[in-house]
Coordinates of C-alpha atoms in Angstrom, one line a residue:
M182 CA 0.7 10.3 -4.9
V183 CA -3.1 10.2 -5.7
Y184 CA -5.2 7.1 -5.7
A185 CA -8.7 7.2 -7.0
I186 CA -11.9 5.2 -7.3
C187 CA -14.7 5.7 -9.7
Y188 CA -18.2 4.1 -9.2
C189 CA -21.1 3.6 -11.5
P190 CA -24.3 1.6 -11.6
L191 CA -24.0 -1.6 -13.6
S192 CA -26.9 -0.5 -15.7
R193 CA -25.0 2.7 -16.7
L194 CA -21.6 1.3 -17.6
A195 CA -22.4 1.8 -21.3
D196 CA -23.0 5.4 -20.6
L197 CA -19.5 5.6 -18.9
E198 CA -17.9 3.8 -21.8
A199 CA -19.7 6.3 -24.2
L200 CA -17.7 9.1 -22.6
K201 CA -14.6 7.4 -24.3
V202 CA -12.6 7.3 -21.1
A203 CA -9.2 5.6 -21.4
D204 CA -6.1 4.9 -19.6
S205 CA -5.0 8.4 -18.5
K206 CA -1.4 7.7 -19.6
T207 CA -2.7 7.6 -23.2
L208 CA -4.5 10.9 -23.0
S209 CA -3.2 14.5 -23.3
E210 CA -3.6 16.8 -20.4
S211 CA -6.3 18.7 -22.1
E212 CA -8.2 15.4 -22.9
R213 CA -8.0 14.3 -19.3
E214 CA -9.3 17.7 -18.0
R215 CA -12.2 17.5 -20.5
L216 CA -13.2 14.0 -19.5
F217 CA -12.9 14.9 -15.8
A218 CA -15.1 17.8 -16.4
K219 CA -17.6 15.6 -18.2
M220 CA -17.7 13.1 -15.3
Q221 CA -18.5 15.9 -13.0
E222 CA -21.3 17.0 -15.2
D223 CA -22.7 13.5 -15.3
G224 CA -23.0 13.1 -11.6
D225 CA -26.3 11.2 -11.9
F226 CA -24.5 8.0 -13.0
V227 CA -20.8 8.4 -12.0
G228 CA -19.1 9.2 -8.8
W229 CA -15.5 9.3 -7.6
A230 CA -13.4 9.7 -4.6
L231 CA -9.7 10.4 -4.1
D232 CA -7.0 9.7 -1.4
V233 CA -4.1 12.1 -1.8
L234 CA -1.0 10.9 0.0
S235 CA 1.6 13.7 0.6
P236 CA 5.2 13.3 -0.2
N237 CA 6.1 13.6 3.5
L238 CA 3.8 10.7 4.4
I239 CA 5.3 8.4 1.8
S240 CA 8.9 9.3 2.8
T241 CA 8.3 8.7 6.5
S242 CA 6.5 5.5 5.8
M243 CA 9.1 4.0 3.5
L244 CA 12.2 5.3 5.3
G245 CA 11.2 4.3 8.8
R246 CA 13.0 1.7 10.8
V247 CA 10.0 -0.5 10.5
K248 CA 9.5 -0.3 6.8
Y249 CA 6.0 0.4 5.3
N250 CA 6.7 0.0 1.6
L251 CA 5.0 1.5 -1.4
N252 CA 3.1 -1.7 -2.4
S253 CA 1.6 -2.0 1.1
L254 CA 0.8 1.7 1.2
S255 CA -0.9 1.3 -2.2
H256 CA -2.9 -1.8 -1.1
D257 CA -4.0 -0.2 2.1
T258 CA -5.0 2.9 0.4
A259 CA -7.2 1.0 -2.1
T260 CA -8.8 -1.0 0.7
G261 CA -9.5 2.3 2.4
L262 CA -11.1 3.8 -0.7
I263 CA -13.4 0.9 -1.2
Q264 CA -14.5 1.0 2.5
Y265 CA -15.0 4.7 2.2
A266 CA -17.4 4.1 -0.8
L267 CA -19.3 1.5 1.3
D268 CA -19.4 3.8 4.3
Q269 CA -21.0 6.5 2.1
G270 CA -23.7 4.2 1.2
V271 CA -22.6 3.1 -2.2
N272 CA -23.9 -0.4 -3.0
V273 CA -20.7 -1.9 -4.3
T274 CA -21.1 -5.4 -5.9
Q275 CA -18.0 -5.5 -8.2
V276 CA -14.5 -4.1 -7.8
F277 CA -12.0 -3.8 -10.6
V278 CA -8.4 -2.8 -9.7
D279 CA -5.3 -2.0 -11.5
T280 CA -2.6 -4.1 -9.9
V281 CA 0.4 -3.1 -7.8
G282 CA 2.6 -6.1 -7.4
M283 CA 1.3 -9.7 -8.1
P284 CA -2.4 -9.5 -9.1
E285 CA -3.3 -12.9 -7.6
T286 CA -1.9 -11.9 -4.2
Y287 CA -3.5 -8.5 -4.3
Q288 CA -6.9 -9.9 -5.4
K289 CA -6.8 -12.5 -2.7
R290 CA -6.1 -9.8 -0.1
L291 CA -8.9 -7.6 -1.3
Q292 CA -11.3 -10.5 -1.6
Q293 CA -10.7 -11.5 2.0
S294 CA -11.3 -7.8 3.1
F295 CA -14.6 -7.7 1.2
P296 CA -15.9 -11.2 1.0
G297 CA -19.3 -10.1 -0.3
I298 CA -18.0 -8.2 -3.3
E299 CA -16.7 -9.7 -6.6
V300 CA -13.1 -8.5 -6.9
T301 CA -10.9 -8.5 -10.2
V302 CA -7.3 -7.3 -10.1
K303 CA -5.5 -7.2 -13.4
A304 CA -2.4 -5.6 -14.8
K305 CA -3.3 -2.7 -17.1
A306 CA -6.8 -2.6 -15.7
D307 CA -6.9 1.0 -16.5
A308 CA -6.8 0.1 -20.2
L309 CA -9.3 -2.9 -19.9
Y310 CA -12.2 -1.6 -17.8
P311 CA -13.8 1.8 -18.4
V312 CA -14.6 2.3 -14.7
V313 CA -10.8 2.0 -13.9
S314 CA -10.0 4.2 -16.8
A315 CA -12.2 6.9 -15.3
A316 CA -10.5 6.4 -11.9
S317 CA -7.1 6.8 -13.5
I318 CA -8.3 10.1 -15.1
C319 CA -9.5 11.4 -11.7
A320 CA -6.2 10.5 -10.0
K321 CA -4.0 12.1 -12.8
V322 CA -6.0 15.3 -13.0
A323 CA -5.8 15.7 -9.2
R324 CA -2.2 14.7 -9.1
D325 CA -1.2 17.3 -11.8
Q326 CA -3.3 20.0 -10.2
A327 CA -1.7 19.3 -6.8
V328 CA 1.8 19.6 -8.3
K329 CA 1.0 22.7 -10.3
N330 CA -0.6 24.5 -7.3
W331 CA 1.7 23.2 -4.5
Q332 CA 1.9 25.5 -1.5
F333 CA 5.3 25.3 0.0
V334 CA 5.1 25.3 3.9
E335 CA 8.8 26.3 4.0
K336 CA 9.6 30.0 3.8
L337 CA 12.2 29.8 1.0
Q338 CA 13.7 32.9 -0.6
D339 CA 13.9 33.2 -4.4
L340 CA 12.2 29.8 -4.9
D341 CA 12.0 28.7 -8.5
T342 CA 8.5 27.1 -9.0
D343 CA 9.2 26.1 -12.6
Y344 CA 9.9 22.5 -11.5
G345 CA 8.2 20.6 -14.4
S346 CA 6.0 17.6 -14.0
G347 CA 7.6 16.0 -11.1
Y348 CA 8.3 12.8 -13.0
P349 CA 11.7 11.2 -13.1
N350 CA 11.9 11.3 -16.9
D351 CA 11.4 15.1 -16.9
P352 CA 14.8 16.9 -17.4
K353 CA 13.3 20.1 -15.9
T354 CA 12.4 18.3 -12.6
K355 CA 15.9 16.7 -12.4
V356 CA 17.5 20.1 -12.8
W357 CA 15.2 21.7 -10.1
L358 CA 16.1 18.9 -7.7
K359 CA 19.8 19.4 -8.1
E360 CA 19.4 23.2 -7.8
H361 CA 17.2 23.0 -4.6
V362 CA 18.8 20.4 -2.6
E363 CA 19.9 21.8 0.9
P364 CA 23.0 20.2 2.2
V365 CA 21.8 19.7 5.7
F366 CA 18.0 19.4 5.4
G367 CA 17.6 18.0 2.0
F368 CA 14.6 19.0 0.1
P369 CA 11.3 20.9 0.8
Q370 CA 8.5 18.6 1.8
F371 CA 7.3 18.9 -1.8
V372 CA 9.8 16.2 -2.5
R373 CA 9.5 12.6 -1.6
F374 CA 12.8 11.7 0.0
S375 CA 12.2 8.0 -0.6
W376 CA 12.2 8.5 -4.4
R377 CA 15.2 7.0 -6.0
T378 CA 15.9 10.1 -8.1
A379 CA 15.9 12.3 -5.1
Q380 CA 17.9 9.8 -3.0
T381 CA 20.7 9.8 -5.6
I382 CA 21.0 13.6 -5.5
L383 CA 21.0 13.5 -1.7
E384 CA 23.8 10.9 -1.6
K385 CA 25.9 13.1 -3.8
E386 CA 25.1 16.6 -2.6
A387 CA 23.9 16.4 1.1
K388 CA 26.2 16.3 4.1
D389 CA 26.9 13.1 5.9
V390 CA 25.4 12.7 9.4
I391 CA 26.9 11.5 12.7
W392 CA 24.3 10.7 15.5
E393 CA 26.1 11.6 18.6
D394 CA 23.6 9.7 20.9
S395 CA 24.4 6.4 19.1
A396 CA 26.8 3.9 20.6
P397 CA 30.3 3.9 18.8
E398 CA 29.7 0.3 17.7
D399 CA 26.5 1.3 16.0
Q400 CA 28.3 4.0 13.9
E401 CA 30.0 2.4 10.9
G402 CA 31.1 5.6 9.4
L403 CA 28.9 8.5 8.4
G404 CA 25.2 8.1 7.8
K405 CA 23.3 9.6 5.0
I406 CA 20.7 12.3 5.5
T407 CA 17.9 9.9 4.8
S408 CA 18.7 8.1 8.1
Y409 CA 17.0 11.1 9.7
F410 CA 13.8 9.3 9.0
L411 CA 14.8 6.0 10.8
N412 CA 12.6 6.5 13.9
E413 CA 12.8 4.1 16.8
G414 CA 9.9 1.9 17.6
S415 CA 7.3 0.2 15.6
R416 CA 5.0 1.9 13.1
T417 CA 1.7 0.6 11.8
C418 CA 0.0 3.0 9.5
P419 CA 1.2 6.7 10.1
R420 CA -1.3 8.3 7.8
A421 CA -4.0 10.4 9.4
S422 CA -2.2 13.7 9.5
H423 CA -1.2 13.7 5.7
R424 CA -4.2 12.2 4.0
Y425 CA -6.8 14.2 2.2
F426 CA -10.1 12.7 1.0
L427 CA -12.1 14.4 -1.8
E428 CA -15.4 12.8 -2.7
R429 CA -18.2 13.0 -5.3
G430 CA -21.1 11.2 -4.0
L431 CA -23.4 8.7 -5.8
E432 CA -26.0 6.9 -3.7
S433 CA -27.1 4.1 -6.1
A434 CA -23.9 3.0 -7.6
T435 CA -23.2 -0.8 -7.8
S436 CA -19.9 -1.0 -9.6
L437 CA -16.5 0.3 -8.7

């Protein structure tokens, strides 16, 4: 998953809107790439930064014994990106965020983290505010490029890399998952094990697991392969080894 911020001086928001940025879901791939290239050219008034979360990170976060759910992961990532912009010297005065979960709760949390900044969290913000539209384009272009050019760490023979878009409504992706599930180890790290689509295939195709070091009373039948991720002990934010920041700087920005 890719999260993005875009920042622009308040005095140049009209210039950003003039680029005709829009919710990335409403744009074709070629339109997104054209707009992304245009934002790169116009670096004097628009900047962006990305936080790329690997499938492995999300899986181990969501499937750990101490759960770190996707909403919390998303909120913490957004907070981290805002702080990253501030740390880079961006003069942030307003923040507009597309909500994950209840917008009121999310906005309150961000406002508490950044009391000196005016925070607005709304559903469909990527269609309402050009600066959020621009961020959604950055995130989508980066995500699609990461999927297309994925470098598999596993040494897999005869691997078919025609896996489609990676979205659950893509028939090609579903076929690829079914054809590449390994009965003991599951999927390559390319696949998010916590994804419901992947879990359904694992439950049908993967082998059941018996943990021999568990007490008999703790074993109520065979466990599923996803129980591999249930690590003992608490977990706070296990992110550093699987996060990748990309940044385009802008020194005088005042809106995010």
